[in-house]
mmCIF file of C-alpha atoms in Angstrom:
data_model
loop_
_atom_site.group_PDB
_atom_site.id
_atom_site.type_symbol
_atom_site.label_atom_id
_atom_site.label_comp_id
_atom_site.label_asym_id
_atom_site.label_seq_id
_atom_site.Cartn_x
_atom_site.Cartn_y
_atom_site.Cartn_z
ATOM 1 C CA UNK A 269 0.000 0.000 0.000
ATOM 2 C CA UNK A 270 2.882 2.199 0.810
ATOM 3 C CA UNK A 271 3.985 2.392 -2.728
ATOM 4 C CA UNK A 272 0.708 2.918 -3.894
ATOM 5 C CA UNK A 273 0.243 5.891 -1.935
ATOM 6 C CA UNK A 274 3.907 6.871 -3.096
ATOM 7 C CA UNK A 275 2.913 6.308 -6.830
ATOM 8 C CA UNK A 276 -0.615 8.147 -6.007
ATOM 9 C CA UNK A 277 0.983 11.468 -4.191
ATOM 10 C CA UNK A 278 3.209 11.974 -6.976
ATOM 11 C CA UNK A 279 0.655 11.632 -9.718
ATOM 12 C CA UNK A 280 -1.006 14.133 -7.717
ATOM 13 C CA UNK A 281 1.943 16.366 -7.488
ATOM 14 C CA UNK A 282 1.820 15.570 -12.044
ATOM 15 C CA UNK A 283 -1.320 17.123 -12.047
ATOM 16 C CA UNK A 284 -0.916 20.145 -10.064
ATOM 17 C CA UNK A 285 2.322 20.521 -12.538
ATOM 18 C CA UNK A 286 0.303 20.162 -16.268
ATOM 19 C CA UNK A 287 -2.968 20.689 -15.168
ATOM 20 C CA UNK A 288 -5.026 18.107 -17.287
ATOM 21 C CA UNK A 289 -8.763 17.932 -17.518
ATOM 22 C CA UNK A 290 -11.090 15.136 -17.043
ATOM 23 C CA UNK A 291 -10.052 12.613 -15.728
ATOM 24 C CA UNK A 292 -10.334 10.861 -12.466
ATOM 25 C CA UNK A 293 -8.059 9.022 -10.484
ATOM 26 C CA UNK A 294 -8.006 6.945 -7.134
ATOM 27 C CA UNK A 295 -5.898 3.301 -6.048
ATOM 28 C CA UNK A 296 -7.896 0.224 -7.095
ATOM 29 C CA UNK A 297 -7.712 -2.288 -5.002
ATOM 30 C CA UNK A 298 -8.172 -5.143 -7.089
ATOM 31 C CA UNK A 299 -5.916 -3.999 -9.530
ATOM 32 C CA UNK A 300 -3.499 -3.186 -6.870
ATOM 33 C CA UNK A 301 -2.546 -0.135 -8.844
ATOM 34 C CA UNK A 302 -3.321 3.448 -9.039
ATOM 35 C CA UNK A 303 -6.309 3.614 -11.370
ATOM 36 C CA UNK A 304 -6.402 7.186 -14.584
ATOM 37 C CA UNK A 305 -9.949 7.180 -16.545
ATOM 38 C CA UNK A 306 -9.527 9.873 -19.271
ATOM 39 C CA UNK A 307 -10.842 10.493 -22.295
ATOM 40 C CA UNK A 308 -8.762 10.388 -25.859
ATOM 41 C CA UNK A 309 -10.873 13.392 -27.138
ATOM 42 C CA UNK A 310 -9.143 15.660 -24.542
ATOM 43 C CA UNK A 311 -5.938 16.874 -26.692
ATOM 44 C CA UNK A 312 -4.340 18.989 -24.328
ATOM 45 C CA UNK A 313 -3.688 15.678 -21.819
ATOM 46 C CA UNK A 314 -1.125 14.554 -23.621
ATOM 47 C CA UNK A 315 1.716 15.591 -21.832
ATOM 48 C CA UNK A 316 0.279 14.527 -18.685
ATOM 49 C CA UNK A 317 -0.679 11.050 -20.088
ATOM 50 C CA UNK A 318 3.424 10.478 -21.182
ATOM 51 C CA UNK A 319 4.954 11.785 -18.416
ATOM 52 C CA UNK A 320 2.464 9.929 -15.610
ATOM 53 C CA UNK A 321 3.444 6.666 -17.582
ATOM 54 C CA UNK A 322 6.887 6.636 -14.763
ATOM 55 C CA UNK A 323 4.248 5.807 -12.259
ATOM 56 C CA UNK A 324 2.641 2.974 -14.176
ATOM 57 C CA UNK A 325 -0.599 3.260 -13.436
ATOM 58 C CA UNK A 326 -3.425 1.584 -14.660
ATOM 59 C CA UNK A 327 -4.705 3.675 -18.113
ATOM 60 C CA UNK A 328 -8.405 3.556 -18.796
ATOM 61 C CA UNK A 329 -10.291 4.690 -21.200
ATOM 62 C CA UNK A 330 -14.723 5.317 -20.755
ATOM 63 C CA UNK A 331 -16.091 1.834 -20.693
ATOM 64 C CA UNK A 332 -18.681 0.376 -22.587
ATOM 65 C CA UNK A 333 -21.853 0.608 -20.293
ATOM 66 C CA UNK A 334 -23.358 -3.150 -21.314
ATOM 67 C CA UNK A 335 -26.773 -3.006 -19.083
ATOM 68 C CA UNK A 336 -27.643 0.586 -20.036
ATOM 69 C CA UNK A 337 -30.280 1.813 -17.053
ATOM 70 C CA UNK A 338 -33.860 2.636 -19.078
ATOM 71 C CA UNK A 339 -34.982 5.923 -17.058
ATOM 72 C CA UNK A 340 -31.484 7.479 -18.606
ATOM 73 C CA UNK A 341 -33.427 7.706 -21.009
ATOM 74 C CA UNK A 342 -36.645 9.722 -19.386
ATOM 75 C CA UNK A 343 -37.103 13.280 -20.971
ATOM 76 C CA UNK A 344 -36.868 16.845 -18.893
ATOM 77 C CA UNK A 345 -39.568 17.993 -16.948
ATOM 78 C CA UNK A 346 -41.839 20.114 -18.693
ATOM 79 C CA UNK A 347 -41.566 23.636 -19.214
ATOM 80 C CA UNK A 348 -44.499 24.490 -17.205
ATOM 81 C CA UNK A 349 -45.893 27.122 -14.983
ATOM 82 C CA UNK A 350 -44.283 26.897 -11.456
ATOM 83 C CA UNK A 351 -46.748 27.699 -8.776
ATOM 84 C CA UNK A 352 -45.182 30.680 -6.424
ATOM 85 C CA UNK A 353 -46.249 28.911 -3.475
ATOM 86 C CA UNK A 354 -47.081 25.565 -1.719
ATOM 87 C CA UNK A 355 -50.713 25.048 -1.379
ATOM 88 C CA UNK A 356 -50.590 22.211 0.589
ATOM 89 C CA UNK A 357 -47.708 20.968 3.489
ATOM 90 C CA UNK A 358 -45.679 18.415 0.957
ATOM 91 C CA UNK A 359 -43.823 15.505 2.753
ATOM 92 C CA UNK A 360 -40.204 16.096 0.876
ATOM 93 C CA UNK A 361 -38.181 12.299 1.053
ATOM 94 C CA UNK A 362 -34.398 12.380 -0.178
ATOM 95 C CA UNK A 363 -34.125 11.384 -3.540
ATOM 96 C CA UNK A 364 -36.872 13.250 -4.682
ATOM 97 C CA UNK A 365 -36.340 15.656 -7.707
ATOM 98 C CA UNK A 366 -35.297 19.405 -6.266
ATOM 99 C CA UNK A 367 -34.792 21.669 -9.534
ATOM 100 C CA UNK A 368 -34.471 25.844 -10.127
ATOM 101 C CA UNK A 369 -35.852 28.225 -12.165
ATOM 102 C CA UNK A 370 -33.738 27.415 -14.582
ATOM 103 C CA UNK A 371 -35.074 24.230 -14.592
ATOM 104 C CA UNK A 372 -31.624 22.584 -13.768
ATOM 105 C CA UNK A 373 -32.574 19.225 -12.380
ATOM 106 C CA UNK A 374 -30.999 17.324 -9.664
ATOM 107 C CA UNK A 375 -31.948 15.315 -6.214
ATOM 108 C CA UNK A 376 -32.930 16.047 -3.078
ATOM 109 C CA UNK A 377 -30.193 14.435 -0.709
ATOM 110 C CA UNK A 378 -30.759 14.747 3.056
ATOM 111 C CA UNK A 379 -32.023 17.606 5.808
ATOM 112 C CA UNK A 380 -29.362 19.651 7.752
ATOM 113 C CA UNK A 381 -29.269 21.761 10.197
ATOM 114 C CA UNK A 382 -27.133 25.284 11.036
ATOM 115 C CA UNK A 383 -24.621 24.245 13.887
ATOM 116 C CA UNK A 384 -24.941 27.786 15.059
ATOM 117 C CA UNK A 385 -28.442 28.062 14.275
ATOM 118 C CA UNK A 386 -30.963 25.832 14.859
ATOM 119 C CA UNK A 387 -33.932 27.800 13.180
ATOM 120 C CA UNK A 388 -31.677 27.585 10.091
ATOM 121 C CA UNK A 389 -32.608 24.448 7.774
ATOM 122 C CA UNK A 390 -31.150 23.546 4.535
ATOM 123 C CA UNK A 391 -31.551 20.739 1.818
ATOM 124 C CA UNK A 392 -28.376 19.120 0.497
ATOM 125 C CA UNK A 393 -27.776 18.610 -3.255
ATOM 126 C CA UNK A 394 -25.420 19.360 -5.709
ATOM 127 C CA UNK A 395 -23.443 22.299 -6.033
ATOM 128 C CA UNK A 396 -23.259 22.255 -9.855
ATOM 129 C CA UNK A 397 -26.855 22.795 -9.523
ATOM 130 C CA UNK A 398 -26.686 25.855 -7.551
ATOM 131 C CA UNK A 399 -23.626 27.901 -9.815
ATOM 132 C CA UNK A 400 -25.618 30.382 -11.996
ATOM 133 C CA UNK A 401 -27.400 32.798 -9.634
ATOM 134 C CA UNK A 402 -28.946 33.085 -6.692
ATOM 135 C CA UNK A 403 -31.779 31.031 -6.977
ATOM 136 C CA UNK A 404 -35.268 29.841 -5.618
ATOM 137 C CA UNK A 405 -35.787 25.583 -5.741
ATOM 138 C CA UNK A 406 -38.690 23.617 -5.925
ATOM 139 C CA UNK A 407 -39.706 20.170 -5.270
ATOM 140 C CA UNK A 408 -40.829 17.169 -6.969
ATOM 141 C CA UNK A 409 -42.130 13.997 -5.973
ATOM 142 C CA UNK A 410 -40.669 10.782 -8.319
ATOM 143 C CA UNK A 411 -42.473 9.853 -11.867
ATOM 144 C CA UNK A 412 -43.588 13.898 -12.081
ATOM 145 C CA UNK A 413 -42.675 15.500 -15.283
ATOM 146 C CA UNK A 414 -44.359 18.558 -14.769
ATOM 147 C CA UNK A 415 -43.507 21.481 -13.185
ATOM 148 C CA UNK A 416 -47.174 22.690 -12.422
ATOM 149 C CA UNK A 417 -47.471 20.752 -9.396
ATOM 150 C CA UNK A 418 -44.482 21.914 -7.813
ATOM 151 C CA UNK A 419 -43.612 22.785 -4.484
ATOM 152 C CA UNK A 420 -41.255 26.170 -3.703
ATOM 153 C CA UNK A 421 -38.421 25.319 -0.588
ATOM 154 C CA UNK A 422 -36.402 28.203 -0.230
ATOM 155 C CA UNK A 423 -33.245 30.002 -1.943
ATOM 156 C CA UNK A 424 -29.949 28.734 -2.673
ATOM 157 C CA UNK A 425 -26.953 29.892 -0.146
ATOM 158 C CA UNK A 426 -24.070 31.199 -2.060
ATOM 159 C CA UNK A 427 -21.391 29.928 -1.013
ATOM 160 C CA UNK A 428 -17.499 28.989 -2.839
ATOM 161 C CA UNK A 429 -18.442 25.499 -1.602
ATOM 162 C CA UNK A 430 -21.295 25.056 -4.625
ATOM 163 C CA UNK A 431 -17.974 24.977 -7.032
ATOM 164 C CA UNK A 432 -14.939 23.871 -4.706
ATOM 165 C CA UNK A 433 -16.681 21.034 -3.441
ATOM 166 C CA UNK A 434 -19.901 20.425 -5.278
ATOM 167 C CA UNK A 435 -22.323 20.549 -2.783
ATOM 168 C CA UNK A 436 -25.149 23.338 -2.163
ATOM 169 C CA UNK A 437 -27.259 24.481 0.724
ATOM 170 C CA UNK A 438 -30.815 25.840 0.053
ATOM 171 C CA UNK A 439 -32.155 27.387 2.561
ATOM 172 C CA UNK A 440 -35.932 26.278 3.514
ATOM 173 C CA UNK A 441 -37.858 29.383 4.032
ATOM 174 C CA UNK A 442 -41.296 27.660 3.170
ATOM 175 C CA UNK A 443 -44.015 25.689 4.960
ATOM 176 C CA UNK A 444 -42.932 21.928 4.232
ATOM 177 C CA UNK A 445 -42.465 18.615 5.628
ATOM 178 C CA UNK A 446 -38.349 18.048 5.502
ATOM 179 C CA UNK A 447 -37.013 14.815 4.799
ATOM 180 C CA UNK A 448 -35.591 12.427 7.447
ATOM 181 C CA UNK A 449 -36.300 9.338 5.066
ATOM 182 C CA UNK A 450 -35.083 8.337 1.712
ATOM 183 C CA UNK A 451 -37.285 7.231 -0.592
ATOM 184 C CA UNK A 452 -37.455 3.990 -2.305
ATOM 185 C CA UNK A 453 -41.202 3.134 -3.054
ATOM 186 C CA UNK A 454 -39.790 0.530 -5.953
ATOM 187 C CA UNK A 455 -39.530 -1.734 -3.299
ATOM 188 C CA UNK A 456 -43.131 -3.475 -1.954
ATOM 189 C CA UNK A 457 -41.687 -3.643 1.574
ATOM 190 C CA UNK A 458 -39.560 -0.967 2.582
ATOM 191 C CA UNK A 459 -40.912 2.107 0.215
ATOM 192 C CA UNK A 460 -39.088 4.327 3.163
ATOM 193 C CA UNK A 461 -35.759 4.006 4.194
ATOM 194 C CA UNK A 462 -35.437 5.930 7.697
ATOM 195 C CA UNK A 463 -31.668 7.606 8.224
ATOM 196 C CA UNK A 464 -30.370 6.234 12.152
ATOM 197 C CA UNK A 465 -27.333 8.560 11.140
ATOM 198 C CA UNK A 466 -24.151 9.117 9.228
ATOM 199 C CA UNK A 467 -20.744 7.308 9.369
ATOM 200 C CA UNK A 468 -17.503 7.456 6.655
ATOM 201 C CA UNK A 469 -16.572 4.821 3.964
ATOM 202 C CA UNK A 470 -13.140 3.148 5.231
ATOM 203 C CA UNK A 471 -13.224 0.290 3.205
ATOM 204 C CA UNK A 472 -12.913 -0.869 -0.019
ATOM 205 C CA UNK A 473 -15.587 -2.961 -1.312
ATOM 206 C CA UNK A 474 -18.389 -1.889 1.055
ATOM 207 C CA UNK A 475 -21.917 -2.121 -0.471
ATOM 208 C CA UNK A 476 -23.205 1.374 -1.054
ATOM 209 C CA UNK A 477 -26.651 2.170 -2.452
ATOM 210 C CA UNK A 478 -27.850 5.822 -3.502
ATOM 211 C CA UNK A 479 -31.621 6.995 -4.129
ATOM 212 C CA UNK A 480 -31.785 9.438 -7.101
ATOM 213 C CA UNK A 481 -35.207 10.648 -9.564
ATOM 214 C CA UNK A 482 -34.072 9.252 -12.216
ATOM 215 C CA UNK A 483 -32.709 5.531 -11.429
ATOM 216 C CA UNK A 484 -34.247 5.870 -7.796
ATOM 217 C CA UNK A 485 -32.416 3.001 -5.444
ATOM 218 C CA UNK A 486 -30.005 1.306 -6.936
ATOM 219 C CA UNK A 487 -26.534 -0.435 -5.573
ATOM 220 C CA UNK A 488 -22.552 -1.250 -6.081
ATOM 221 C CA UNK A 489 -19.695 -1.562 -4.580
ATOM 222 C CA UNK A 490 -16.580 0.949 -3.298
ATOM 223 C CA UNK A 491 -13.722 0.891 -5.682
ATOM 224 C CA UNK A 492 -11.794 3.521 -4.601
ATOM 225 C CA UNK A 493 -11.562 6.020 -1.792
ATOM 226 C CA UNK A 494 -9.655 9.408 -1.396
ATOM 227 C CA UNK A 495 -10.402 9.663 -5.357
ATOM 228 C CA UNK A 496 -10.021 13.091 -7.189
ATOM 229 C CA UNK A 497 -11.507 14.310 -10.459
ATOM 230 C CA UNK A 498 -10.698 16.867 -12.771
ATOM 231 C CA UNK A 499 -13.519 18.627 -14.381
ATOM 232 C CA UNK A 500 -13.670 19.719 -17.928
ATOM 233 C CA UNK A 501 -13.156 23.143 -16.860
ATOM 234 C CA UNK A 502 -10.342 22.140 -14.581
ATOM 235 C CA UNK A 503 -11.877 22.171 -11.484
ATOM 236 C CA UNK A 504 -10.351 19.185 -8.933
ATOM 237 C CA UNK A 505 -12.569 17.909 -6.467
ATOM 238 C CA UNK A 506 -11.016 16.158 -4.015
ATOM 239 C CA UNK A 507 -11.332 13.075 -1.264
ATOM 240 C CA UNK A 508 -14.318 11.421 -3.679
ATOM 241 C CA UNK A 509 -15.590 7.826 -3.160
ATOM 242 C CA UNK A 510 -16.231 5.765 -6.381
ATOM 243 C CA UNK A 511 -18.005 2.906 -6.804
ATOM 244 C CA UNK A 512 -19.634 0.676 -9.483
ATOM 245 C CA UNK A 513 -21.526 -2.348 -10.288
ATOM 246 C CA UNK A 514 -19.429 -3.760 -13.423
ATOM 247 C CA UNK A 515 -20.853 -2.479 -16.953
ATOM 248 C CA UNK A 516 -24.155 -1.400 -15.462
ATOM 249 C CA UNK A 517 -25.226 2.210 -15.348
ATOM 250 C CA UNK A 518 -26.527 2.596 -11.836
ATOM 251 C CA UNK A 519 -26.396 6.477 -11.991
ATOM 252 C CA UNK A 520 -27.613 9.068 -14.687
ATOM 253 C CA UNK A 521 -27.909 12.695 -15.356
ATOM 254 C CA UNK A 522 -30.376 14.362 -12.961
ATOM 255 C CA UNK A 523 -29.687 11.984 -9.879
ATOM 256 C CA UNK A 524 -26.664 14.495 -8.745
ATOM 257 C CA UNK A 525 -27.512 15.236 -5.149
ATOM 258 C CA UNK A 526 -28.661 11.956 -4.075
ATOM 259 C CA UNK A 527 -28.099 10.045 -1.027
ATOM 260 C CA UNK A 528 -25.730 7.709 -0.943
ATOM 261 C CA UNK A 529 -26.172 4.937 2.357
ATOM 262 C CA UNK A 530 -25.877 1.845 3.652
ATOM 263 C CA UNK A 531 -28.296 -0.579 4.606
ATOM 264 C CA UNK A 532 -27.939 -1.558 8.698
ATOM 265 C CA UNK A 533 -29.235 -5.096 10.297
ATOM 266 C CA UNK A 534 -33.116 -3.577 9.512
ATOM 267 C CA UNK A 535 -33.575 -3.173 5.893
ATOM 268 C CA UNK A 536 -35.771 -0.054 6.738
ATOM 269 C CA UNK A 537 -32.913 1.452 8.165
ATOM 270 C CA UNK A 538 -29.828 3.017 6.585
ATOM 271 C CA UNK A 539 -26.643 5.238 7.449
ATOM 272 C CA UNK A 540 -25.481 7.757 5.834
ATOM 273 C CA UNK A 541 -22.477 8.197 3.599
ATOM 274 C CA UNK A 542 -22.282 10.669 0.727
ATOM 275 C CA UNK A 543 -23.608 12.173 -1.720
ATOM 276 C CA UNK A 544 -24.057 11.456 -5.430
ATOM 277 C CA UNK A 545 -22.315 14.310 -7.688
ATOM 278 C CA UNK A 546 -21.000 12.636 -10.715
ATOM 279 C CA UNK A 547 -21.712 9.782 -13.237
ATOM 280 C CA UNK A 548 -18.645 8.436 -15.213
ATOM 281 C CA UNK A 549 -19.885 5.842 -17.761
ATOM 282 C CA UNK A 550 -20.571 2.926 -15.166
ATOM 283 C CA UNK A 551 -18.620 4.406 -12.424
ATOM 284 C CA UNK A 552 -20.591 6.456 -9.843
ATOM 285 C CA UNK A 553 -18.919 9.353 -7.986
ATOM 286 C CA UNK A 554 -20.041 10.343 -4.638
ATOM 287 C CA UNK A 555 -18.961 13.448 -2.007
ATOM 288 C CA UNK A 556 -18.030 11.674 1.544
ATOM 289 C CA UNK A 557 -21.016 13.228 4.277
ATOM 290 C CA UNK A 558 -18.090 14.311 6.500
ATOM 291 C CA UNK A 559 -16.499 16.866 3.826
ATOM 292 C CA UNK A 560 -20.546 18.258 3.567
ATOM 293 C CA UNK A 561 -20.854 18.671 7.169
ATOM 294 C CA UNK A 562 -17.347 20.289 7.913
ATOM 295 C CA UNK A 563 -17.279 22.633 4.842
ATOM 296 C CA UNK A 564 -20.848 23.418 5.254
ATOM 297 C CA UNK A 565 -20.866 23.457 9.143
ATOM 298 C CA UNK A 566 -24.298 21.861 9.718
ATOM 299 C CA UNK A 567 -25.518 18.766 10.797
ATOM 300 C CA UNK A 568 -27.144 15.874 10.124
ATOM 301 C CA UNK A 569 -31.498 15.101 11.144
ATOM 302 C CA UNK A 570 -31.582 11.823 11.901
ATOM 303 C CA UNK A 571 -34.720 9.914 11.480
ATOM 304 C CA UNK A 572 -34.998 8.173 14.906
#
């Protein structure tokens, strides 16, 4: 391991040096190697793809997705009217589709609270969906495709997190039910999965599921921890889990902002992990809870 970690740090070190884009790389432990998924298409990498070839790591290029996941497939919501208010008290569950008046579309990932502030609640989700301008959200329940029926929350917090570390705060300044449950009403016994708390990913391997609109509950496995990925733009996000179930597509555009868990001895109950921000071909990418709750200084609801 210690010459993984040797071979990893100094890839790291690579990067800082030739700045590439797109790619993302964490140790695999079933390769035993340090693991680079990059795209050919991306010209200006080639100087960082010869000179990290010293470190001999493991070179991959996007996989072939073999059990494509039908609801990728499932068009936008509809572009219409928004109602300016709740007119009744909607239950929110994580998972759920949260979206903004730009009609950028993402998931509803847990309820926090101000550490400071107790009055002060927020929803979790993805900060890529919370970069344009400050913003109000509304709320969605699963299988919706129109926006008529939708619920406003509250307004988005600005905040350098929304782009350093991809995760946004909205700040609930309306009359709704906040989630303490995630949903998962594909299953015929345990439509609700109730959060006991959170707790980190140590190990590769461990089973993780996430809840997101568009593929709702679905499940793999941890293939690397301590990951970074490099944006198109450039951005690098840092200490990312990834995790996969081999050649299937368990995550798709618009489930960013999920929960990502872990099911405990009751299969009603779960802990929480992360939080789903990326899709690479079959790999899933997922923001640890502990970075959220540090950089965002809030905590967790719990269910129970």
């Amino acid at each position: 391991m210690a010459t993984l970690t040797f071979r990893f740090n100094n890839i790291v070190d690579l990067i800082n040096k030739l700045k590439p884009v797109n790619i993302l790389v964490y140790i695999d432990m079933k390769l035993n190697n340090v693991v680079i998924h990059y795209s050919p298409k991306d010209e200006q990498n080639k100087e960082f793809l010869n000179s990290v070839k010293e470190y001999m790591p493991t070179l991959i290029q996007p996989n072939i997705v073999k059990h494509h996941h039908p609801r990728c497939d499932e068009t936008e919501i509809s572009h219409t009217q928004i109602l300016k208010r709740s007119q009744i008290k909607r239950k929110i569950l994580n998972g759920e589709v949260i979206f903004n008046e730009l009609i950028r579309m993402c998931s509803v990932g847990f309820w926090a609270k101000n550490n400071k502030n107790e009055n002060l609640n927020y929803i979790v989700t993805a900060g890529h969906c919370c970069v344009d301008r400050s913003q109000y959200f509304h709320h969605l329940p699963w299988n919706y495709r129109r926006i008529y029926g939708s619920t406003r929350v509250g307004e988005m917090i600005e905040s350098s997190n929304n782009v350093k570390y991809d995760f946004c705060l909205v700040n609930v300044t309306e009359d709704v039910n906040l989630p303490t449950v995630i949903r998962n009403t594909d299953s015929e016994y345990y439509d609700e999965l109730f959060i006991e708390g959170g707790k980190n990913i140590t190990s590769y391997g461990s089973h993780l599921c996430k809840s997101g609109q568009i593929t709702h509950v679905t499940c793999g496995y941890v293939k690397g921890l301590n990951a970074f990925s490099l944006l198109p733009a450039g951005q690098m996000i840092t200490d990312l889990i990834v995790a996969s179930k081999e050649f299937f597509e368990t995550v798709c555009q618009g489930d960013s902002g999920g929960p990502a868990f872990s099911y405990l001895q009751d299969l009603s109950t779960v802990s929480l992990n992360a939080m789903t921000i990326r899709v690479w071909n079959d790999l899933s990418i997922f923001l640890p809870l502990h970075v959220i709750l540090s950089k965002g200084e809030v905590e967790l609801v719990r269910s129970r």
